Coordinates of C-alpha atoms in Angstrom, one line a residue:
Chain A
X1 CA 0.0 0.0 0.0
X2 CA 1.2 3.5 -0.8
X3 CA -0.5 6.7 0.5
X4 CA 0.5 8.7 -2.6
X5 CA -1.0 6.2 -5.0
X6 CA -4.1 5.8 -2.9
X7 CA -4.6 9.6 -2.9
X8 CA -4.0 9.7 -6.7
X9 CA -6.8 7.1 -7.2
X10 CA -9.0 9.0 -4.7
X11 CA -8.6 12.3 -6.6
X12 CA -9.3 10.6 -9.9
X13 CA -12.3 8.7 -8.6
X14 CA -13.7 11.8 -6.9
X15 CA -13.7 13.6 -10.2
X16 CA -15.3 10.6 -11.9
X17 CA -18.0 10.3 -9.3
X18 CA -19.0 13.9 -9.5
X19 CA -19.0 13.8 -13.3
X20 CA -21.1 10.6 -13.5
X21 CA -24.7 11.7 -13.1
X22 CA -25.9 8.1 -12.4
X23 CA -23.6 8.0 -9.4
X24 CA -23.8 11.6 -8.3
X25 CA -27.6 11.7 -8.1
X26 CA -27.6 8.8 -5.7
X27 CA -26.4 11.1 -3.0
X28 CA -29.7 13.0 -3.3
X29 CA -31.8 9.9 -2.4
X30 CA -31.3 9.9 1.4
X31 CA -31.6 13.7 1.4
X32 CA -34.9 13.5 -0.4
X33 CA -36.2 10.7 1.9
X34 CA -35.2 12.7 5.0
X35 CA -37.0 15.8 3.6
X36 CA -40.1 13.7 2.9
X37 CA -40.2 11.9 6.2
X38 CA -39.5 15.1 8.2
X39 CA -42.7 16.5 6.8
X40 CA -44.9 13.5 7.7
X41 CA -47.5 14.1 10.4
X42 CA -47.3 17.5 12.0
X43 CA -43.6 17.8 11.1
X44 CA -42.6 18.3 14.7
X45 CA -42.4 14.8 16.1
X46 CA -39.0 13.0 16.1
X47 CA -38.6 10.3 13.4
X48 CA -38.8 6.8 14.8
X49 CA -35.6 4.8 14.7
X50 CA -37.0 2.5 12.0
X51 CA -37.3 5.4 9.6
X52 CA -33.9 6.9 10.5
X53 CA -32.3 3.5 9.9
X54 CA -34.3 3.1 6.6
X55 CA -32.5 6.3 5.4
X56 CA -29.2 4.9 6.6
X57 CA -29.9 1.7 4.8
X58 CA -30.8 3.6 1.6
X59 CA -27.6 5.7 1.9
X60 CA -25.4 2.6 2.5
X61 CA -26.9 0.5 -0.3
X62 CA -27.5 3.2 -2.9
X63 CA -24.2 5.2 -2.4
X64 CA -21.6 3.2 -0.5
X65 CA -22.4 -0.3 -2.0
X66 CA -23.7 0.7 -5.4
X67 CA -21.1 3.5 -5.9
X68 CA -18.1 1.2 -5.5
X69 CA -19.7 -1.6 -7.4
X70 CA -20.5 0.6 -10.3
X71 CA -17.1 2.3 -10.3
X72 CA -15.3 -1.1 -10.3
X73 CA -17.7 -2.5 -13.0
X74 CA -17.1 0.6 -15.2
X75 CA -13.3 0.2 -14.9
X76 CA -13.8 -3.5 -16.0
X77 CA -16.1 -2.6 -18.8
X78 CA -13.9 0.2 -20.2
X79 CA -10.6 -1.7 -19.7
X80 CA -9.3 1.1 -17.5
X81 CA -8.7 -1.2 -14.6
X82 CA -6.1 -3.1 -16.6
X83 CA -4.2 0.2 -17.0
X84 CA -4.2 0.7 -13.2
X85 CA -3.2 -2.9 -12.5
X86 CA -0.3 -2.5 -15.0
X87 CA 0.9 0.6 -13.1
X88 CA 2.7 0.5 -9.7
X89 CA -0.7 0.8 -7.9
X90 CA -1.7 -2.4 -6.2
X91 CA -5.2 -3.7 -6.1
X92 CA -5.4 -2.7 -2.4
X93 CA -4.4 0.9 -3.4
X94 CA -7.1 0.9 -6.0
X95 CA -9.8 -0.5 -3.6
X96 CA -8.9 1.8 -0.8
X97 CA -8.8 4.9 -3.0
X98 CA -12.3 4.1 -4.4
X99 CA -13.7 3.2 -0.9
X100 CA -12.6 6.6 0.4
X101 CA -14.6 8.3 -2.3
X102 CA -17.8 6.4 -1.7
X103 CA -17.4 6.8 2.1
X104 CA -16.9 10.5 1.7
X105 CA -20.0 10.8 -0.5
X106 CA -22.1 8.6 1.8
X107 CA -21.0 10.7 4.8
X108 CA -21.9 13.9 3.1
X109 CA -25.3 12.7 2.0
X110 CA -26.1 11.3 5.5
X111 CA -24.9 14.5 7.2
X112 CA -27.2 16.5 5.0
X113 CA -30.1 14.0 5.6
X114 CA -29.6 14.2 9.4
X115 CA -29.6 18.0 9.3
X116 CA -32.9 17.9 7.5
X117 CA -34.7 15.4 9.7
X118 CA -35.6 15.4 13.4
X119 CA -33.8 12.2 14.3
X120 CA -33.5 12.7 18.0
X121 CA -31.6 9.5 18.5
X122 CA -29.0 9.0 21.2
X123 CA -25.8 7.7 19.7
X124 CA -24.1 5.3 22.1
X125 CA -20.7 3.8 21.5
X126 CA -22.5 0.5 20.6
X127 CA -24.7 2.2 18.1
X128 CA -21.8 4.1 16.5
X129 CA -19.8 0.8 16.4
X130 CA -22.7 -1.0 14.9
X131 CA -23.1 1.8 12.3
X132 CA -19.4 1.3 11.3
X133 CA -19.9 -2.5 11.0
X134 CA -23.0 -1.9 8.8
X135 CA -21.0 0.5 6.6
X136 CA -18.2 -2.1 6.3
X137 CA -20.7 -4.8 5.4
X138 CA -22.2 -2.7 2.5
X139 CA -18.7 -1.6 1.3
X140 CA -17.4 -5.2 1.2
X141 CA -20.5 -6.4 -0.6
X142 CA -20.1 -3.6 -3.2
X143 CA -16.4 -4.4 -3.6
X144 CA -17.0 -8.1 -4.0
X145 CA -19.6 -7.7 -6.6
X146 CA -17.5 -5.0 -8.4
X147 CA -14.6 -7.4 -8.6
X148 CA -16.6 -10.1 -10.2
X149 CA -18.8 -8.3 -12.7
X150 CA -17.7 -7.2 -16.1
X151 CA -20.2 -4.5 -16.9
X152 CA -22.2 -1.7 -15.3
X153 CA -25.4 -3.3 -16.7
X154 CA -24.7 -6.5 -14.8
X155 CA -24.5 -4.6 -11.4
X156 CA -28.2 -4.0 -11.4
X157 CA -28.8 -7.8 -11.2
X158 CA -26.9 -7.8 -7.9
X159 CA -27.8 -4.3 -6.7
X160 CA -31.6 -4.6 -6.7
X161 CA -31.7 -7.6 -4.3
X162 CA -29.0 -6.0 -2.2
X163 CA -30.9 -2.8 -1.9
X164 CA -34.3 -4.4 -1.2
X165 CA -33.1 -7.1 1.2
X166 CA -30.3 -5.2 3.1
X167 CA -31.0 -1.5 2.4
X168 CA -34.7 -1.2 2.6
X169 CA -35.2 -4.0 5.3
X170 CA -37.7 -2.0 7.5
X171 CA -40.0 -1.8 4.4
X172 CA -40.9 -5.4 5.1
X173 CA -43.2 -4.3 7.9
X174 CA -45.4 -2.6 5.3
X175 CA -45.4 -5.6 2.9
X176 CA -45.7 -8.2 5.6
X177 CA -47.6 -6.6 8.6
X178 CA -47.9 -9.9 10.7
X179 CA -45.0 -9.9 13.2
X180 CA -45.1 -13.7 13.4
X181 CA -44.9 -14.3 9.7
X182 CA -41.8 -16.4 8.7
X183 CA -40.5 -13.6 6.4
X184 CA -40.5 -11.2 9.4
X185 CA -38.8 -13.9 11.5
X186 CA -36.0 -14.1 8.9
X187 CA -35.7 -10.4 8.4
X188 CA -35.2 -10.0 12.2
X189 CA -31.7 -11.4 11.6
X190 CA -30.8 -9.0 8.7
X191 CA -28.0 -6.4 9.5
X192 CA -30.1 -3.3 9.6
X193 CA -32.5 -4.7 12.2
X194 CA -29.5 -5.3 14.5
X195 CA -28.7 -1.6 14.4
X196 CA -32.4 -0.8 15.2
X197 CA -32.3 -3.4 18.1
X198 CA -29.1 -1.8 19.5
X199 CA -30.8 1.6 19.5
X200 CA -33.7 0.0 21.3
X201 CA -31.4 -1.1 24.1
X202 CA -30.2 -4.6 23.2
X203 CA -26.5 -4.8 22.7
X204 CA -24.7 -8.2 22.8
X205 CA -26.8 -10.4 20.5
X206 CA -27.5 -7.8 17.8
X207 CA -23.8 -6.8 17.8
X208 CA -22.8 -10.5 17.4
X209 CA -25.2 -11.0 14.6
X210 CA -24.0 -7.8 12.9
X211 CA -20.3 -8.8 13.4
X212 CA -21.2 -12.2 11.8
X213 CA -22.7 -10.4 8.7
X214 CA -19.6 -8.2 8.5
X215 CA -17.3 -11.2 8.8
X216 CA -19.3 -13.0 6.1
X217 CA -18.9 -9.9 3.9
X218 CA -15.1 -10.0 4.5
X219 CA -15.0 -13.6 3.4
X220 CA -17.0 -12.8 0.3
X221 CA -14.7 -9.9 -0.6
X222 CA -11.6 -12.1 0.1
X223 CA -13.1 -14.8 -2.2
X224 CA -13.9 -12.3 -4.9
X225 CA -10.4 -10.7 -4.6
X226 CA -8.6 -14.1 -4.9
X227 CA -10.9 -15.1 -7.8
X228 CA -10.1 -11.8 -9.6
X229 CA -6.3 -12.2 -9.0
X230 CA -6.4 -15.8 -10.2
X231 CA -8.4 -14.9 -13.3
X232 CA -5.9 -12.1 -14.1
X233 CA -3.1 -14.7 -14.0
X234 CA -4.7 -17.2 -16.4
Chain B
X1 CA 25.1 -6.7 -26.8
X2 CA 23.4 -7.9 -23.7
X3 CA 19.7 -8.8 -24.2
X4 CA 17.1 -6.8 -22.5
X5 CA 14.4 -9.3 -23.4
X6 CA 15.3 -13.0 -23.6
X7 CA 12.7 -15.7 -24.3
X8 CA 13.7 -19.3 -24.6
X9 CA 11.4 -22.2 -25.3
X10 CA 8.3 -20.2 -24.2
X11 CA 5.1 -22.2 -24.1
X12 CA 1.5 -21.2 -23.2
X13 CA -1.4 -23.6 -22.9
X14 CA -5.0 -22.4 -22.5
X15 CA -7.2 -25.4 -21.6
X16 CA -7.0 -27.5 -24.7
X17 CA -5.4 -24.9 -26.9
X18 CA -1.6 -24.5 -27.3
X19 CA -1.2 -20.8 -27.9
X20 CA 2.6 -20.7 -27.9
X21 CA 4.4 -23.9 -28.8
X22 CA 8.1 -23.2 -28.2
X23 CA 9.3 -19.7 -29.1
X24 CA 12.6 -18.1 -28.5
X25 CA 14.0 -14.7 -29.3
X26 CA 16.2 -12.0 -27.9
X27 CA 15.9 -8.2 -28.0
X28 CA 19.0 -6.0 -27.4
X29 CA 19.0 -2.6 -25.6
X30 CA 17.6 0.2 -27.7
X31 CA 16.3 -2.1 -30.4
X32 CA 12.8 -2.1 -31.9
X33 CA 11.6 -5.7 -32.2
X34 CA 8.5 -6.5 -34.1
X35 CA 6.5 -9.7 -33.6
X36 CA 4.5 -10.2 -36.8
X37 CA 1.7 -12.7 -37.4
X38 CA -1.9 -13.1 -38.2
X39 CA -4.7 -12.8 -35.6
X40 CA -4.6 -15.7 -33.2
X41 CA -0.9 -16.4 -33.8
X42 CA 0.1 -15.8 -30.2
X43 CA 1.4 -12.2 -30.4
X44 CA -0.7 -10.7 -27.7
X45 CA -0.2 -13.8 -25.5
X46 CA 3.6 -13.3 -25.8
X47 CA 3.3 -9.6 -24.7
X48 CA 0.9 -10.5 -21.9
X49 CA 3.5 -13.0 -20.5
X50 CA 6.3 -10.5 -20.8
X51 CA 4.3 -7.8 -19.0
X52 CA 3.3 -10.2 -16.2
X53 CA -0.4 -10.4 -17.1
X54 CA -0.2 -14.1 -17.9
X55 CA 1.9 -16.9 -16.5
X56 CA 3.9 -19.0 -19.0
X57 CA 3.2 -22.8 -19.2
X58 CA 6.9 -23.5 -19.8
X59 CA 10.2 -22.0 -20.9
X60 CA 12.4 -19.2 -19.7
X61 CA 11.5 -15.5 -19.9
X62 CA 13.7 -12.7 -18.7
X63 CA 13.2 -9.0 -19.1
X64 CA 15.7 -6.5 -17.7
X65 CA 17.2 -9.2 -15.6
X66 CA 13.9 -10.1 -14.0
X67 CA 12.5 -13.6 -14.5
X68 CA 8.8 -14.2 -14.9
X69 CA 8.3 -15.0 -11.3
X70 CA 9.3 -11.4 -10.4
X71 CA 7.1 -9.7 -13.0
X72 CA 4.7 -8.6 -10.3
X73 CA 7.4 -6.7 -8.5
X74 CA 6.8 -2.9 -8.3
X75 CA 10.3 -2.1 -9.6
X76 CA 9.7 -4.3 -12.7
X77 CA 6.3 -2.7 -13.3
X78 CA 7.8 0.7 -13.0
X79 CA 10.4 0.0 -15.7
X80 CA 7.7 -1.0 -18.3
X81 CA 5.5 1.0 -20.5
X82 CA 2.5 -0.8 -22.0
X83 CA 0.1 0.2 -24.8
X84 CA -2.2 -2.7 -25.5
X85 CA -4.9 -2.9 -28.2
X86 CA -7.6 -2.5 -25.4
X87 CA -5.9 0.2 -23.4
X88 CA -8.3 3.0 -22.6
X89 CA -8.6 6.4 -20.9
X90 CA -11.1 7.9 -18.5
X91 CA -13.5 9.5 -20.9
X92 CA -15.2 11.9 -18.5
X93 CA -11.9 13.3 -17.4
X94 CA -9.6 15.7 -19.2
X95 CA -6.3 14.8 -20.8
X96 CA -4.6 16.6 -17.9
X97 CA -6.5 14.6 -15.3
X98 CA -5.8 11.3 -17.1
X99 CA -2.1 12.0 -17.3
X100 CA -2.0 13.5 -13.8
X101 CA -3.3 10.1 -12.4
X102 CA -0.4 8.2 -14.0
X103 CA 2.1 10.9 -13.2
X104 CA 1.3 10.5 -9.6
X105 CA 1.1 6.7 -9.7
X106 CA 4.6 6.6 -11.2
X107 CA 5.8 9.6 -9.1
X108 CA 7.0 11.4 -12.1
X109 CA 7.6 15.2 -12.6
X110 CA 5.0 17.4 -14.4
X111 CA 7.7 18.4 -16.9
X112 CA 7.8 14.8 -18.3
X113 CA 4.0 15.1 -19.0
X114 CA 4.5 18.4 -20.7
X115 CA 7.3 16.9 -22.8
X116 CA 5.5 13.9 -24.0
X117 CA 2.4 15.9 -24.9
X118 CA 4.6 18.3 -26.9
X119 CA 6.2 15.2 -28.6
X120 CA 2.8 14.1 -29.9
X121 CA 1.6 17.6 -30.6
X122 CA -1.3 17.6 -28.2
X123 CA -0.2 20.2 -25.7
X124 CA -3.0 22.5 -26.8
X125 CA -5.6 19.8 -26.0
X126 CA -4.6 19.3 -22.3
X127 CA -7.9 20.7 -20.9
X128 CA -10.2 18.8 -23.3
X129 CA -12.2 15.9 -22.0
X130 CA -11.1 12.6 -23.5
X131 CA -14.5 11.8 -24.9
X132 CA -14.2 14.9 -27.1
X133 CA -11.0 13.7 -28.8
X134 CA -10.6 11.7 -32.0
X135 CA -9.5 8.1 -32.0
X136 CA -6.1 9.1 -33.2
X137 CA -5.7 11.7 -30.5
X138 CA -6.7 9.2 -27.9
X139 CA -4.1 6.7 -29.2
X140 CA -1.5 9.4 -28.9
X141 CA -2.5 10.2 -25.3
X142 CA -2.4 6.5 -24.5
X143 CA 1.2 6.5 -25.9
X144 CA 2.0 9.5 -23.7
X145 CA 0.6 7.6 -20.7
X146 CA 2.8 4.6 -21.5
X147 CA 6.0 6.6 -21.8
X148 CA 5.6 9.5 -19.3
X149 CA 7.7 7.7 -16.7
X150 CA 10.5 7.0 -19.2
X151 CA 10.3 3.2 -19.2
X152 CA 13.3 1.1 -20.0
X153 CA 11.1 -1.3 -22.1
X154 CA 8.0 -0.3 -24.0
X155 CA 5.5 -3.0 -25.1
X156 CA 3.1 -2.0 -27.9
X157 CA 0.3 -4.3 -29.0
X158 CA -1.0 -3.1 -32.4
X159 CA -0.1 0.6 -31.7
X160 CA -1.4 2.0 -35.0
X161 CA -4.3 -0.5 -35.7
X162 CA -7.2 1.3 -37.5
X163 CA -5.5 4.7 -37.4
X164 CA -5.3 7.2 -40.3
X165 CA -1.9 7.5 -42.0
X166 CA -1.2 11.0 -40.5
X167 CA -1.7 9.7 -37.0
X168 CA 0.3 6.6 -37.8
X169 CA 3.2 8.7 -39.0
X170 CA 3.1 10.8 -35.9
X171 CA 3.2 7.7 -33.7
X172 CA 6.1 6.3 -35.7
X173 CA 8.0 9.6 -35.3
X174 CA 7.5 9.5 -31.5
X175 CA 8.5 5.8 -31.3
X176 CA 11.8 6.6 -33.2
X177 CA 12.4 9.5 -30.7
X178 CA 11.8 7.1 -27.8
X179 CA 14.1 4.6 -29.3
X180 CA 16.8 7.3 -29.7
X181 CA 16.6 7.8 -25.9
X182 CA 17.7 4.2 -25.5
X183 CA 14.3 2.6 -24.8
X184 CA 13.9 -0.9 -26.0
X185 CA 10.6 -1.4 -27.8
X186 CA 8.7 -4.6 -28.6
X187 CA 5.7 -4.3 -30.8
X188 CA 3.2 -6.5 -32.5
X189 CA 1.7 -5.4 -35.8
X190 CA -0.1 -6.5 -38.9
X191 CA 1.3 -3.5 -40.8
X192 CA 4.3 -4.6 -42.8
X193 CA 5.2 -1.0 -43.8
X194 CA 5.3 -0.2 -40.1
X195 CA 7.5 -3.1 -39.3
X196 CA 9.9 -2.2 -42.2
X197 CA 10.1 1.5 -41.1
X198 CA 10.4 0.9 -37.4
X199 CA 11.9 -2.5 -36.6
X200 CA 15.6 -3.4 -36.3
X201 CA 14.5 -7.1 -36.0
X202 CA 11.3 -8.9 -36.7
X203 CA 10.0 -12.4 -36.0
X204 CA 7.3 -14.1 -37.9
X205 CA 4.9 -15.9 -35.5
X206 CA 2.4 -18.4 -36.9
X207 CA 0.3 -20.8 -34.9
X208 CA 2.4 -20.3 -31.9
X209 CA 5.8 -20.9 -33.6
X210 CA 8.4 -18.5 -34.8
X211 CA 9.0 -19.4 -38.4
X212 CA 11.8 -17.0 -39.2
X213 CA 13.4 -13.9 -37.7
X214 CA 16.0 -11.3 -38.6
X215 CA 16.3 -7.7 -39.8
X216 CA 13.6 -6.7 -42.3
X217 CA 16.2 -6.2 -45.0
X218 CA 18.0 -9.5 -44.3
X219 CA 14.7 -11.4 -44.4
X220 CA 13.7 -9.7 -47.7
X221 CA 17.2 -10.5 -49.1
X222 CA 17.1 -14.1 -48.0
X223 CA 13.7 -14.7 -49.7
X224 CA 14.4 -12.9 -53.0
X225 CA 15.0 -14.8 -56.2
X226 CA 16.8 -14.0 -59.4
X227 CA 13.5 -13.8 -61.3
X228 CA 12.1 -10.9 -63.2
X229 CA 8.3 -10.7 -63.3
X230 CA 6.9 -9.2 -66.5
X231 CA 3.3 -8.2 -67.0
X232 CA 1.9 -7.5 -70.5
X233 CA -1.0 -5.2 -71.4
X234 CA -3.3 -8.2 -72.1
X235 CA -2.8 -9.5 -68.6
X236 CA -0.3 -12.2 -69.4
X237 CA 2.6 -12.6 -67.0
X238 CA 6.0 -14.0 -67.5
X239 CA 8.9 -14.9 -65.2
X240 CA 12.4 -14.8 -66.5
X241 CA 15.5 -15.7 -64.5
X242 CA 18.2 -13.1 -64.4
X243 CA 21.0 -15.1 -66.0
X244 CA 23.3 -14.4 -69.0
X245 CA 21.5 -17.0 -71.2
X246 CA 18.2 -15.0 -70.8
X247 CA 19.9 -11.7 -71.8
X248 CA 18.2 -11.5 -75.2
X249 CA 14.7 -12.2 -73.7
X250 CA 15.2 -9.6 -71.0
X251 CA 16.4 -6.9 -73.5
X252 CA 13.4 -7.7 -75.7
X253 CA 11.1 -7.3 -72.8
X254 CA 12.7 -3.9 -72.0
X255 CA 11.9 -2.5 -75.4
X256 CA 8.5 -4.3 -75.9
X257 CA 5.8 -1.7 -75.9
X258 CA 3.2 -4.3 -74.8
X259 CA 5.0 -4.7 -71.4
X260 CA 3.3 -2.6 -68.7
X261 CA 5.4 -3.8 -65.7
X262 CA 8.7 -5.3 -65.0
X263 CA 9.9 -5.9 -61.5
X264 CA 12.6 -7.9 -59.8
X265 CA 11.6 -10.5 -57.1
X266 CA 12.6 -8.5 -54.0
X267 CA 9.7 -9.3 -51.7
X268 CA 8.1 -7.0 -49.2
X269 CA 7.9 -8.3 -45.6
X270 CA 4.2 -9.3 -46.3
X271 CA 5.3 -11.3 -49.3
X272 CA 8.0 -13.0 -47.3
X273 CA 5.5 -13.9 -44.6
X274 CA 3.2 -15.3 -47.3
X275 CA 6.0 -17.3 -48.8
X276 CA 6.9 -18.9 -45.5
X277 CA 3.4 -19.5 -44.1
X278 CA 1.2 -19.5 -47.1
X279 CA -1.0 -17.0 -45.3
X280 CA -1.7 -13.3 -45.7
X281 CA -1.0 -11.0 -42.8
X282 CA -4.5 -9.8 -41.9

């Protein structure tokens, strides 16, 4: 790893991100949702944790995960990744540089969204730690898919299920209102619900489940990374 | 002269297909070496092995003293410049942004970027977005990207494929300037004129085997015959050997007003390739 090379890739990808309307407009999505939800009801009441985390889920899936996935896929599709790999930059330099860009964009979007909505949530160490684990989960999934797909069009095949299952998880309560339904039983174990549970006061079990999801995402990204490297060598 | 590139008994197997069967060649410092062959002959595979993109299945490969096991090393990567047939640029970014990325990755001075842009005559287009440039301009920028860190060895895979003659000439001029600085260049091409103009040595690659190699002139000399080819205005052709006993016939042909063309059999590189492989270079 080399800081100078990571920063060179970061600068390049920041320019690419801001000039790619498909990516750049994703940062508006959480802001738009925050604006909408903050005007629900009388507009004075604090937003429930479920809606706040829905916005977090949208930000992480639509910007963090989708952003890095699309950037990697575009590099593959346009053969620019090969140029980077043939340079002194390592794959880690490339991935870290890109991750910094999507993290910055997600943070900017979420900050704006939080300023717009009346979240009134208390941020404990556990909830902040859980938020970081959740971010890592989405980032890893985005990198893993980005490493394995060859075109931007293919990313949508992966992105839609990721967004609906992991990003918009609380929406299941609208589609399946019965709390005892098996779908609800399953979704209780999905990552975003662990963050909500931690906010509701539980700590150990949700943190363990979330850590397991993050670990699984690390294993997925490691597999994708090795597969990519072995494909490159064939 | 010590070889910069040394390939001995190189083999590459892809599943059931043997792309390279047993090829050997050497390239000296500051030489331009051309690997010529039809599509699918193994040219790109050879370059990919030399640049560390592919692992060889057998044989010895050494570039700048590094053996293929060390081709992933950062010092090795830094000493290469690569322009492949599918190299591309970031279309949304400007020429300046594209070159700035690689300048920073190679930790090179800005003056080098300015120099290479001047060499290819594109210094006035530095603030243009790549998507607004012509194909020929993009190819010249790709060449700038490949050489801005002054590599010791430059690998070019079909560098002028599908370019107009003016851009091709401009790229040839730049390659000769790069060679004059002592850079060793290995290129693949279908273009026989390009190989004749640029290369000190060429090798004919066909179905994974090098059939012949040498300087373009030496190859042409070795395949020439003593025949004179005569074409008449009614389409007839005649071949006469350049020997004293045919003097009368040759003199008659010289003064025959029905003869439209007389040429000695001094083959072009393309004709030599056809002679040895029975294939056209397309």
